[in-house]
Every structure is written in structure tokens, then in C-alpha cells.
CSV table of C-alpha atoms and ligand atoms in Angstrom, one decimal:
chain,number,residue,atom,x,y,z
D,6,UNK,CA,25.3,-26.6,-20.8
D,7,UNK,CA,22.6,-25.4,-18.4
D,8,UNK,CA,19.3,-24.8,-20.2
D,9,UNK,CA,18.5,-21.4,-18.7
D,10,UNK,CA,20.4,-18.1,-18.5
D,11,UNK,CA,19.7,-15.8,-15.6
D,12,UNK,CA,21.0,-13.1,-13.3
D,13,UNK,CA,21.7,-13.8,-9.6
D,14,UNK,CA,22.8,-12.2,-6.3
D,15,UNK,CA,25.7,-14.4,-5.0
D,16,UNK,CA,25.9,-12.6,-1.6
D,17,UNK,CA,24.0,-9.9,0.3
D,18,UNK,CA,26.6,-7.2,-0.7
D,19,UNK,CA,27.8,-8.1,-4.3
D,20,UNK,CA,26.3,-6.7,-7.4
D,21,UNK,CA,24.0,-9.2,-9.2
D,22,UNK,CA,25.7,-11.0,-12.1
D,23,UNK,CA,25.0,-13.6,-14.8
D,24,UNK,CA,24.2,-17.1,-13.6
D,25,UNK,CA,23.3,-20.1,-15.7
D,26,UNK,CA,21.2,-23.0,-14.3
D,27,UNK,CA,18.9,-25.8,-15.2
D,28,UNK,CA,15.1,-25.7,-15.1
D,29,UNK,CA,13.3,-29.0,-14.6
D,30,UNK,CA,11.9,-31.1,-17.4
D,31,UNK,CA,8.3,-30.3,-18.1
D,32,UNK,CA,6.1,-32.6,-15.9
D,33,UNK,CA,2.6,-33.8,-16.7
D,34,UNK,CA,1.0,-30.7,-15.1
D,35,UNK,CA,3.7,-28.2,-16.0
D,36,UNK,CA,3.8,-25.3,-18.4
D,37,UNK,CA,7.2,-24.1,-19.8
D,38,UNK,CA,7.3,-20.3,-20.5
D,39,UNK,CA,9.8,-18.3,-22.5
D,40,UNK,CA,10.1,-15.1,-20.4
D,41,UNK,CA,9.7,-11.8,-22.4
D,42,UNK,CA,9.5,-9.3,-19.5
D,43,UNK,CA,10.0,-9.4,-15.7
D,44,UNK,CA,9.1,-6.6,-13.2
D,45,UNK,CA,11.5,-5.4,-10.5
D,46,UNK,CA,9.9,-5.5,-7.0
D,47,UNK,CA,11.4,-4.1,-3.8
D,48,UNK,CA,11.1,-7.6,-2.4
D,49,UNK,CA,13.8,-8.7,-5.0
D,50,UNK,CA,16.2,-6.3,-3.3
D,51,UNK,CA,15.1,-7.3,0.3
D,52,UNK,CA,15.8,-10.9,-0.6
D,53,UNK,CA,19.1,-10.4,-2.4
D,54,UNK,CA,20.3,-8.2,0.5
D,55,UNK,CA,19.1,-10.8,3.0
D,56,UNK,CA,17.0,-8.2,4.9
D,57,UNK,CA,14.7,-11.0,6.2
D,58,UNK,CA,17.6,-13.2,7.3
D,59,UNK,CA,16.6,-16.3,5.4
D,60,UNK,CA,18.1,-16.0,1.9
D,61,UNK,CA,20.1,-18.8,0.3
D,62,UNK,CA,22.5,-17.9,-2.5
D,63,UNK,CA,22.6,-17.6,-5.4
D,64,UNK,CA,19.2,-15.7,-5.4
D,65,UNK,CA,17.7,-15.4,-8.9
D,66,UNK,CA,14.9,-12.8,-8.2
D,67,UNK,CA,11.8,-11.9,-10.2
D,68,UNK,CA,8.2,-12.7,-9.5
D,69,UNK,CA,6.4,-10.5,-12.0
D,70,UNK,CA,6.8,-12.7,-15.0
D,71,UNK,CA,5.2,-12.4,-18.5
D,72,UNK,CA,5.9,-14.6,-21.4
D,73,UNK,CA,4.7,-17.1,-24.0
D,74,UNK,CA,4.0,-20.8,-23.5
D,75,UNK,CA,6.6,-23.0,-25.3
D,76,UNK,CA,5.5,-26.4,-24.0
D,77,UNK,CA,2.8,-28.0,-21.9
D,78,UNK,CA,2.7,-31.3,-20.0
D,79,UNK,CA,0.5,-34.2,-21.0
D,80,UNK,CA,-2.2,-33.3,-18.4
D,81,UNK,CA,-2.5,-29.6,-19.3
D,82,UNK,CA,-5.5,-28.7,-21.3
D,83,UNK,CA,-6.1,-25.0,-20.3
D,84,UNK,CA,-2.9,-23.6,-21.9
D,85,UNK,CA,-1.5,-24.0,-25.4
D,86,UNK,CA,1.8,-23.2,-27.1
D,87,UNK,CA,2.2,-19.5,-28.0
D,88,UNK,CA,-0.3,-18.3,-25.5
D,89,UNK,CA,0.5,-15.1,-23.5
D,90,UNK,CA,0.7,-16.0,-19.8
D,91,UNK,CA,2.0,-14.7,-16.5
D,92,UNK,CA,3.5,-16.0,-13.2
D,93,UNK,CA,3.5,-14.1,-9.9
D,94,UNK,CA,4.9,-14.7,-6.5
D,95,UNK,CA,4.0,-18.4,-6.0
D,96,UNK,CA,4.8,-21.5,-8.1
D,97,UNK,CA,3.3,-24.3,-5.9
D,98,UNK,CA,1.3,-25.3,-2.8
D,99,UNK,CA,-0.2,-28.4,-1.3
D,100,UNK,CA,-3.6,-27.9,-3.0
D,101,UNK,CA,-5.3,-29.8,-0.1
D,102,UNK,CA,-5.2,-27.6,3.1
D,103,UNK,CA,-8.1,-25.3,4.0
D,104,UNK,CA,-6.2,-22.3,2.6
D,105,UNK,CA,-5.7,-23.9,-0.7
D,106,UNK,CA,-9.3,-25.0,-0.8
D,107,UNK,CA,-10.4,-21.5,-0.1
D,108,UNK,CA,-8.3,-20.1,-2.9
D,109,UNK,CA,-5.8,-18.6,-0.5
D,110,UNK,CA,-2.7,-20.5,-1.6
D,111,UNK,CA,-0.5,-17.7,-0.3
D,112,UNK,CA,-1.3,-18.9,3.3
D,113,UNK,CA,-0.6,-22.7,2.6
D,114,UNK,CA,2.1,-23.9,4.9
D,115,UNK,CA,3.7,-25.6,1.9
D,116,UNK,CA,3.4,-22.7,-0.5
D,117,UNK,CA,6.5,-22.4,-2.7
D,118,UNK,CA,7.6,-18.9,-3.6
D,119,UNK,CA,8.8,-18.2,-7.1
D,120,UNK,CA,12.3,-17.5,-5.9
D,121,UNK,CA,14.5,-18.3,-2.9
D,122,UNK,CA,12.0,-20.9,-1.5
D,123,UNK,CA,13.0,-24.6,-1.0
D,124,UNK,CA,12.4,-26.2,-4.4
D,125,UNK,CA,10.4,-29.5,-3.9
D,126,UNK,CA,11.3,-30.8,-7.3
D,127,UNK,CA,14.9,-29.7,-8.1
D,128,UNK,CA,16.2,-29.4,-4.5
D,129,UNK,CA,18.0,-26.2,-3.5
D,130,UNK,CA,15.9,-23.1,-3.9
D,131,UNK,CA,13.6,-21.9,-6.6
D,132,UNK,CA,14.9,-19.4,-9.2
D,133,UNK,CA,12.7,-16.6,-10.4
D,134,UNK,CA,12.1,-14.5,-13.5
D,135,UNK,CA,15.4,-12.7,-14.0
D,136,UNK,CA,15.9,-15.5,-16.5
D,137,UNK,CA,15.2,-16.7,-20.1
D,138,UNK,CA,12.6,-19.3,-19.2
D,139,UNK,CA,10.7,-21.0,-16.3
D,140,UNK,CA,8.8,-24.2,-15.8
D,141,UNK,CA,5.7,-23.9,-13.5
D,142,UNK,CA,2.8,-26.0,-12.3
D,143,UNK,CA,-0.1,-25.0,-14.5
D,144,UNK,CA,-2.3,-24.1,-11.5
D,145,UNK,CA,0.0,-21.1,-10.9
D,146,UNK,CA,0.0,-19.8,-14.5
D,147,UNK,CA,-2.4,-16.9,-15.3
D,148,UNK,CA,-4.0,-15.9,-18.5
D,149,UNK,CA,-3.4,-12.4,-19.8
D,150,UNK,CA,-5.6,-10.4,-22.2
D,151,UNK,CA,-3.9,-9.5,-25.5
D,152,UNK,CA,-5.9,-6.2,-25.3
D,153,UNK,CA,-3.6,-4.7,-22.6
D,154,UNK,CA,-0.3,-2.9,-23.3
D,155,UNK,CA,1.7,-6.0,-22.3
D,156,UNK,CA,4.9,-4.1,-21.2
D,157,UNK,CA,2.9,-2.7,-18.3
D,158,UNK,CA,1.4,-6.1,-17.3
D,159,UNK,CA,4.3,-7.8,-15.4
D,160,UNK,CA,4.0,-5.6,-12.2
D,161,UNK,CA,0.3,-6.6,-11.9
D,162,UNK,CA,1.5,-10.0,-10.8
D,163,UNK,CA,2.9,-8.7,-7.6
D,164,UNK,CA,2.4,-4.9,-7.1
D,165,UNK,CA,-1.1,-5.3,-8.7
D,166,UNK,CA,-2.5,-8.3,-6.7
D,167,UNK,CA,-0.9,-7.2,-3.5
D,168,UNK,CA,-2.9,-3.9,-3.5
D,169,UNK,CA,-6.0,-5.2,-5.3
D,170,UNK,CA,-6.6,-8.0,-2.7
D,171,UNK,CA,-6.8,-5.9,0.5
D,172,UNK,CA,-8.9,-3.2,-1.3
D,173,UNK,CA,-11.4,-6.0,-2.2
D,174,UNK,CA,-11.2,-7.7,1.1
D,175,UNK,CA,-12.0,-4.5,3.0
D,176,UNK,CA,-14.8,-3.7,0.5
D,177,UNK,CA,-13.5,-0.5,-0.9
D,178,UNK,CA,-15.9,1.4,-3.1
D,179,UNK,CA,-17.8,4.6,-3.7
D,180,UNK,CA,-18.3,6.9,-0.7
D,181,UNK,CA,-15.1,5.8,1.0
D,182,UNK,CA,-12.0,7.9,1.5
D,183,UNK,CA,-8.9,5.7,1.0
D,184,UNK,CA,-5.3,6.8,1.7
D,185,UNK,CA,-2.4,5.0,-0.1
D,186,UNK,CA,0.9,5.6,1.8
D,187,UNK,CA,4.1,5.6,-0.4
D,188,UNK,CA,4.1,6.2,-4.2
D,189,UNK,CA,6.3,3.4,-5.5
D,190,UNK,CA,5.5,0.1,-7.3
D,191,UNK,CA,2.8,-1.0,-4.9
D,192,UNK,CA,1.5,2.5,-4.2
D,193,UNK,CA,0.9,3.5,-7.7
D,194,UNK,CA,-1.2,0.4,-8.3
D,195,UNK,CA,-3.0,1.0,-5.1
D,196,UNK,CA,-4.0,4.5,-6.3
D,197,UNK,CA,-5.1,3.2,-9.7
D,198,UNK,CA,-7.2,0.4,-8.2
D,199,UNK,CA,-8.8,2.4,-5.3
D,200,UNK,CA,-9.9,5.1,-7.7
D,201,UNK,CA,-11.1,2.5,-10.3
D,202,UNK,CA,-13.2,1.0,-7.5
D,203,UNK,CA,-14.8,4.4,-7.0
D,204,UNK,CA,-13.2,5.5,-3.7
D,205,UNK,CA,-12.1,9.1,-3.0
D,206,UNK,CA,-8.3,8.3,-3.1
D,207,UNK,CA,-5.6,10.3,-1.4
D,208,UNK,CA,-1.9,9.8,-2.1
D,209,UNK,CA,0.0,10.1,1.2
D,210,UNK,CA,3.7,10.7,0.3
D,211,UNK,CA,7.0,11.9,1.7
D,212,UNK,CA,7.8,13.3,-1.8
D,213,UNK,CA,5.8,16.5,-2.6
D,214,UNK,CA,7.2,16.4,-6.2
D,215,UNK,CA,5.3,13.2,-6.9
D,216,UNK,CA,2.0,15.0,-6.3
D,217,UNK,CA,1.2,15.8,-9.9
D,218,UNK,CA,1.8,12.2,-10.9
D,219,UNK,CA,-0.4,10.9,-8.1
D,220,UNK,CA,-3.3,13.0,-9.5
D,221,UNK,CA,-2.6,11.7,-13.0
D,222,UNK,CA,-2.8,8.1,-11.6
D,223,UNK,CA,-6.2,8.8,-10.0
D,224,UNK,CA,-5.6,10.5,-6.6
D,225,UNK,CA,-8.1,13.3,-5.8
D,226,UNK,CA,-5.8,14.8,-3.2
D,227,UNK,CA,-2.2,14.6,-2.1
D,228,UNK,CA,-1.1,14.6,1.5
D,229,UNK,CA,2.5,15.2,2.4
D,230,UNK,CA,3.1,13.1,5.5
D,231,UNK,CA,6.1,15.2,6.7
D,232,UNK,CA,3.8,18.2,7.0
D,233,UNK,CA,2.1,18.1,10.4
D,234,UNK,CA,-0.4,20.8,9.4
D,235,UNK,CA,-1.6,18.9,6.4
D,236,UNK,CA,-1.8,15.7,8.5
D,237,UNK,CA,-3.9,17.5,11.1
D,238,UNK,CA,-6.3,18.8,8.4
D,239,UNK,CA,-7.1,15.2,7.4
D,240,UNK,CA,-7.4,13.8,11.0
D,241,UNK,CA,-10.2,11.4,11.6
D,242,UNK,CA,-11.3,11.3,7.9
D,243,UNK,CA,-10.1,8.1,6.3
D,244,UNK,CA,-12.1,4.8,6.0
D,245,UNK,CA,-9.0,2.8,5.0
D,246,UNK,CA,-5.2,3.2,4.8
D,247,UNK,CA,-3.0,1.0,2.6
D,248,UNK,CA,0.6,1.3,3.8
D,249,UNK,CA,3.3,0.3,1.3
D,250,UNK,CA,6.4,1.8,3.1
D,251,UNK,CA,9.3,-0.7,2.6
D,252,UNK,CA,11.5,0.3,5.5
D,253,UNK,CA,11.3,0.5,9.3
D,254,UNK,CA,9.1,3.5,10.1
D,255,UNK,CA,6.8,5.1,12.7
D,256,UNK,CA,3.1,4.4,12.3
D,257,UNK,CA,2.1,6.8,15.1
D,258,UNK,CA,1.7,9.9,12.9
D,259,UNK,CA,-0.6,8.0,10.6
D,260,UNK,CA,-3.1,6.5,13.1
D,261,UNK,CA,-5.0,9.8,13.8
D,262,UNK,CA,-5.9,9.9,10.1
D,263,UNK,CA,-8.3,7.0,10.5
D,264,UNK,CA,-11.9,7.3,11.5
D,265,UNK,CA,-12.9,5.2,14.5
D,266,UNK,CA,-13.1,1.4,14.0
D,267,UNK,CA,-11.2,1.7,10.6
D,268,UNK,CA,-8.1,-0.2,9.4
D,269,UNK,CA,-4.6,0.4,8.2
D,270,UNK,CA,-3.2,-2.5,6.2
D,271,UNK,CA,0.6,-3.0,6.2
D,272,UNK,CA,2.1,-4.5,3.0
D,273,UNK,CA,5.9,-3.9,3.7
D,274,UNK,CA,7.5,-6.7,5.7
D,275,UNK,CA,9.4,-4.4,8.0
D,276,UNK,CA,9.6,-3.4,11.7
D,277,UNK,CA,7.2,-0.6,12.7
D,278,UNK,CA,6.8,1.6,15.8
D,279,UNK,CA,3.4,1.9,17.2
D,280,UNK,CA,2.0,3.1,20.5
D,281,UNK,CA,-1.1,1.2,21.5
D,282,UNK,CA,-2.8,4.5,22.2
D,283,UNK,CA,-3.1,5.0,18.5
D,284,UNK,CA,-5.5,2.0,18.4
D,285,UNK,CA,-7.1,2.2,21.7
D,286,UNK,CA,-8.7,5.7,21.1
D,287,UNK,CA,-11.2,4.8,18.4
D,288,UNK,CA,-10.9,1.0,18.4
D,289,UNK,CA,-8.8,1.2,15.3
D,290,UNK,CA,-7.2,-1.8,13.5
D,291,UNK,CA,-3.8,-2.7,12.1
D,292,UNK,CA,-3.8,-5.6,9.7
D,293,UNK,CA,-1.4,-7.2,7.1
D,294,UNK,CA,-2.0,-8.7,3.7
D,295,UNK,CA,0.1,-11.0,1.5
D,296,UNK,CA,-0.2,-10.9,-2.3
D,297,UNK,CA,-3.5,-12.8,-3.2
D,298,UNK,CA,-4.7,-16.2,-4.2
D,299,UNK,CA,-4.6,-17.5,-7.8
D,300,UNK,CA,-8.3,-17.2,-8.4
D,301,UNK,CA,-8.2,-13.6,-7.2
D,302,UNK,CA,-5.1,-12.9,-9.2
D,303,UNK,CA,-6.9,-14.0,-12.4
D,304,UNK,CA,-9.9,-11.8,-11.3
D,305,UNK,CA,-7.5,-8.8,-10.9
D,306,UNK,CA,-6.0,-9.4,-14.4
D,307,UNK,CA,-9.6,-9.5,-15.8
D,308,UNK,CA,-10.5,-6.3,-13.9
D,309,UNK,CA,-7.4,-4.7,-15.4
D,310,UNK,CA,-8.4,-5.8,-18.9
D,311,UNK,CA,-11.9,-4.4,-18.3
D,312,UNK,CA,-10.7,-1.1,-16.9
D,313,UNK,CA,-7.6,-0.8,-19.1
D,314,UNK,CA,-5.2,-0.7,-16.2
D,315,UNK,CA,-1.5,-1.5,-16.4
D,316,UNK,CA,1.5,-0.3,-14.5
D,317,UNK,CA,3.5,2.8,-15.4
D,318,UNK,CA,6.9,1.4,-16.2
D,319,UNK,CA,10.4,2.2,-17.1
D,320,UNK,CA,11.9,-0.6,-19.4
D,321,UNK,CA,15.5,-1.6,-18.8
D,322,UNK,CA,18.0,-4.2,-20.0
D,323,UNK,CA,19.1,-6.8,-17.6
D,324,UNK,CA,22.6,-5.4,-17.8
D,325,UNK,CA,21.3,-2.2,-16.1
D,326,UNK,CA,19.7,-4.0,-13.1
D,327,UNK,CA,22.2,-2.9,-10.4
D,328,UNK,CA,21.7,0.8,-11.2
D,329,UNK,CA,17.9,0.2,-11.3
D,330,UNK,CA,18.0,-1.3,-7.8
D,331,UNK,CA,20.0,1.7,-6.5
D,332,UNK,CA,17.2,3.9,-7.9
D,333,UNK,CA,14.4,1.8,-6.3
D,334,UNK,CA,16.1,2.1,-2.9
D,335,UNK,CA,16.2,5.9,-3.3
D,336,UNK,CA,12.4,5.9,-4.3
D,337,UNK,CA,13.5,7.1,-7.7
D,338,UNK,CA,11.3,5.0,-10.1
D,339,UNK,CA,8.2,5.9,-12.1
D,340,UNK,CA,6.8,3.5,-10.9
D,341,UNK,CA,8.1,0.1,-11.7
D,342,UNK,CA,11.2,-1.1,-13.6
D,343,UNK,CA,10.5,-3.9,-16.1
D,344,UNK,CA,13.4,-5.9,-17.6
D,345,UNK,CA,13.2,-6.6,-21.3
D,346,UNK,CA,14.4,-10.2,-21.2
D,347,UNK,CA,15.5,-10.1,-24.8
D,348,UNK,CA,18.6,-8.4,-23.5
D,349,UNK,CA,19.6,-11.7,-21.8
D,350,UNK,CA,19.0,-13.7,-25.0
D,351,UNK,CA,21.0,-11.6,-27.4
A,17,NAP,P1,9.0,0.9,-3.7
A,17,NAP,O1,8.7,0.9,-5.2
A,17,NAP,O2,10.4,1.1,-3.3
A,17,NAP,O3,8.0,2.0,-3.1
A,17,NAP,C1,8.0,2.3,-1.7
A,17,NAP,C2,7.6,3.8,-1.5
A,17,NAP,O4,7.5,4.0,-0.1
A,17,NAP,C3,8.6,4.8,-2.0
A,17,NAP,O5,8.5,5.1,-3.3
A,17,NAP,C4,8.3,6.0,-1.1
A,17,NAP,O6,7.2,6.7,-1.6
A,17,NAP,C5,7.8,5.4,0.2
A,17,NAP,N1,8.9,5.4,1.3
A,17,NAP,C6,10.1,5.0,1.1
A,17,NAP,N2,10.8,5.2,2.3
A,17,NAP,C7,9.9,5.7,3.2
A,17,NAP,C8,10.0,6.2,4.5
A,17,NAP,N3,11.1,6.1,5.2
A,17,NAP,N4,8.9,6.7,5.1
A,17,NAP,C9,7.7,6.8,4.4
A,17,NAP,N5,7.6,6.4,3.1
A,17,NAP,C10,8.7,5.9,2.5
A,17,NAP,O7,8.6,-0.5,-3.0
A,17,NAP,P2,7.5,-1.6,-3.5
A,17,NAP,O8,8.0,-2.5,-4.5
A,17,NAP,O9,6.2,-0.8,-3.8
A,17,NAP,O10,7.3,-2.4,-2.2
A,17,NAP,C11,6.9,-1.9,-1.0
A,17,NAP,C12,7.0,-2.9,0.1
A,17,NAP,O11,6.0,-3.9,0.0
A,17,NAP,C13,8.3,-3.6,0.2
A,17,NAP,O12,8.7,-3.8,1.5
A,17,NAP,C14,8.0,-5.0,-0.4
A,17,NAP,O13,8.9,-6.0,0.0
A,17,NAP,C15,6.6,-5.2,0.1
A,17,NAP,N6,5.8,-6.1,-0.6
A,17,NAP,C16,4.9,-6.8,0.1
A,17,NAP,C17,4.0,-7.7,-0.6
A,17,NAP,C18,3.0,-8.4,0.2
A,17,NAP,O14,2.4,-9.4,-0.3
A,17,NAP,N7,2.7,-7.9,1.4
A,17,NAP,C19,4.2,-7.9,-1.9
A,17,NAP,C20,5.1,-7.2,-2.6
A,17,NAP,C21,5.9,-6.3,-2.0
A,17,NAP,P3,7.0,8.3,-1.4
A,17,NAP,O15,8.2,8.9,-2.1
A,17,NAP,O16,5.7,8.5,-2.1
A,17,NAP,O17,6.9,8.6,0.1
A,18,ZN,ZN1,6.9,-8.4,-5.3
């Protein structure tokens, strides 16, 4: 009998279904975690559907993992049985390259993603958090404050760090006007963080009906990107734009929003259209950003504990996952699905 129950995509087009498999034995530096909750990221769907052309099946998605330690390896002193912990998008790296030494494990050439990445220990590919348990190198395990409403914590491990990291890197703070494009899982965390950091935060959305929510989440203004008059009214006024759009789209209408010399950061891994004129006039920048390092992820979790920030979530059972994915693809989620993993254990 395999030691772990999970759910997997078996092909780019099938619904995801039960899949049992073996996790590795706990090694000297490992932590074994019983998973209580796992968030649902749009990347889970991109990978299952092979949108990036490199998926190997079966894909067990899930990189927003929260649970309790059930066992630690002989060399692990920083975690103990019963402790509340989390795992995000990475489960290993070389720990020796410049990126690893700089705390930027996400850029290590040997970084191992939590799912659908070649598995250096078990062979095949790694399996993520749509499962009852996981065994992870302790360097990639995060501590979570018991003070937070833990059901809203899992999405911090991807949607949270992915938006926190660029906001910190580009020094967002009071006196700056920041636009967050797309009110989904990443976007709603972007709005919470940018406003907690003191910026004047504007939600830039295709969905006018999300406006009220955006304000509740911390946005001072709402800008409907499909309305050229509204876009014109905000021209040349933004210090920073955080773009979370998950599908191919046209950047050109957004570039005039930036002040000269300012930056739009792209988070979605998707083709975009851009005429260089949008950058040339005003020496503007386009950049990308990938999750965040382990040290910064712990800093983000501590920031959340200090500011009482968690995700706004809709809890589902694993058996409802296919309908939940359909809703994510329609932009119909407020604002992250989290799977109650008890539904897989019953
Ligand atoms: P999500 O929950 O589906 O939210 C995306 C939002 O984008 C939607 O709610 C919608 O908001 C907006 N949108 C959708 N289609 C659009 C279109 N055609 N034009 C303009 N806006 C559109 O997705 P997510 O989980 O936040 O993920 C967002 C992207 O980030 C995905 O591609 C994911 O793979 C990627 N990602 C990247 C990293 C990284 O490290 N860089 C990490 C995690 C995820 P409105 O209704 O408000 O317009
Ligand atoms: Zn993610």
C-alpha cells in the first residue's frame, strides 16, 4: 500500500482524480508533515493543463501547504513534532551557488519545485500538496504563528510571497501610488501588502463588480482597465505596477499609467504584447519576479503575523477540485480556494 493519498492530473485534458503514491523515508535533514490545508494556485492549473509545455504526468499539484510536523530527521533541531509549519513552491536547492548563498533559492539552477520538478531523491517528478502528507528538507519548511487564522495562511506561501517580494524589492512605501492589476489570488494579496506597507494602492481590474471588495481589501481607488476614459485619467501617475494577469494579454494600454523611469513587474508566466514605444517614451521598465527566497518567505509570514494579514479564502473539499478549477479560470473566486485535506483522509 502506498503511504500517501493524493489527487493528480493524469493528462492535460482529463479531470483530476485520486492517486496514491509513496513519499520518501524521513532523511536526517527532513521533516514529515501531515497536511491540513492546501491552497489552489492558478499555476496548479497551468501545470496540469501543460500550458508551459514541460509537464510530466501524473501531476500532483499544490504548493501552498500548511500542516503539523509528525516526524523529524536526526539532524533537525529547529522543528518539533506537533508544530504548525508550512511549505511553499520549493522543496530543495543546491545550497552552495551564489543565489542560494544570497537567500534567493528560487534562482538556483538546481532548485526543485514542490511539484512536477525532477525529484532528486525518489526519481520521477515531485508531488505537491494535494495529498495527505509530505516529506521536505527542513531548510524549506517555514514556521507559522498560531496567532493567525490558519485557514487563510496556505495562500501566503505562494500568492503571498510572490507579491510581497517585488513590493519589498522595489521599496514600496508611503508616498507611492501602486497599481495591482488583476484581482485574483495574487492580486488580492498584492493589495493587502501594498496598503499595509503604506502605499496609495489602486486596484486595476477588468471586473467592475469586484470594486467594493478591492476597497475592503485596502485599495483606495478602483480603475476599470476596459474603460479608456478612466485609464486616461490616471495616465502618468503610478510609481509601480504589479501585474498578475494569468493569460496572454496586451501590455500597451497599461504602460502610459506609469510615471517616467518607473517599473511594471510581471508575475504571470504568459506571452504578452508590448510595443517598445511604451518603454522608450519615459525610460520605463518591465521586470519579472519569481516567488521569493526562504528567508524572505519567513519574513513575509512574520509580517503577516504582525499586521494580522491572511488570505480571503473559500474552503472546499478535495472532491470539489475540478469545479473549483473551472471557477478559477473564469476569475470567479474570492480570492483563493483552500482544500480541507481532512476530506482526503475520511
Ligand atoms: P487568478 O486567481 O486566476 O487571478 C488572476 C486575475 O487576473 C483574475 O482574477 C482577473 O482579475 C485577472 N484577469 C484574468 N484574465 C484577464 C485578462 N484577459 N486581462 C486582464 N486581467 C485578467 O490567478 P493567480 O493564482 O493570482 O495567478 C496569477 C498568475 O501568476 C498565474 O499565471 C500564475 O501562474 C502566476 N504565478 C506566478 C508566480 C511567480 O512566482 N511569478 C507565482 C504564483 C503564480 P480581474 O477580474 O480583477 O481583472
Ligand atoms: Zn502558486
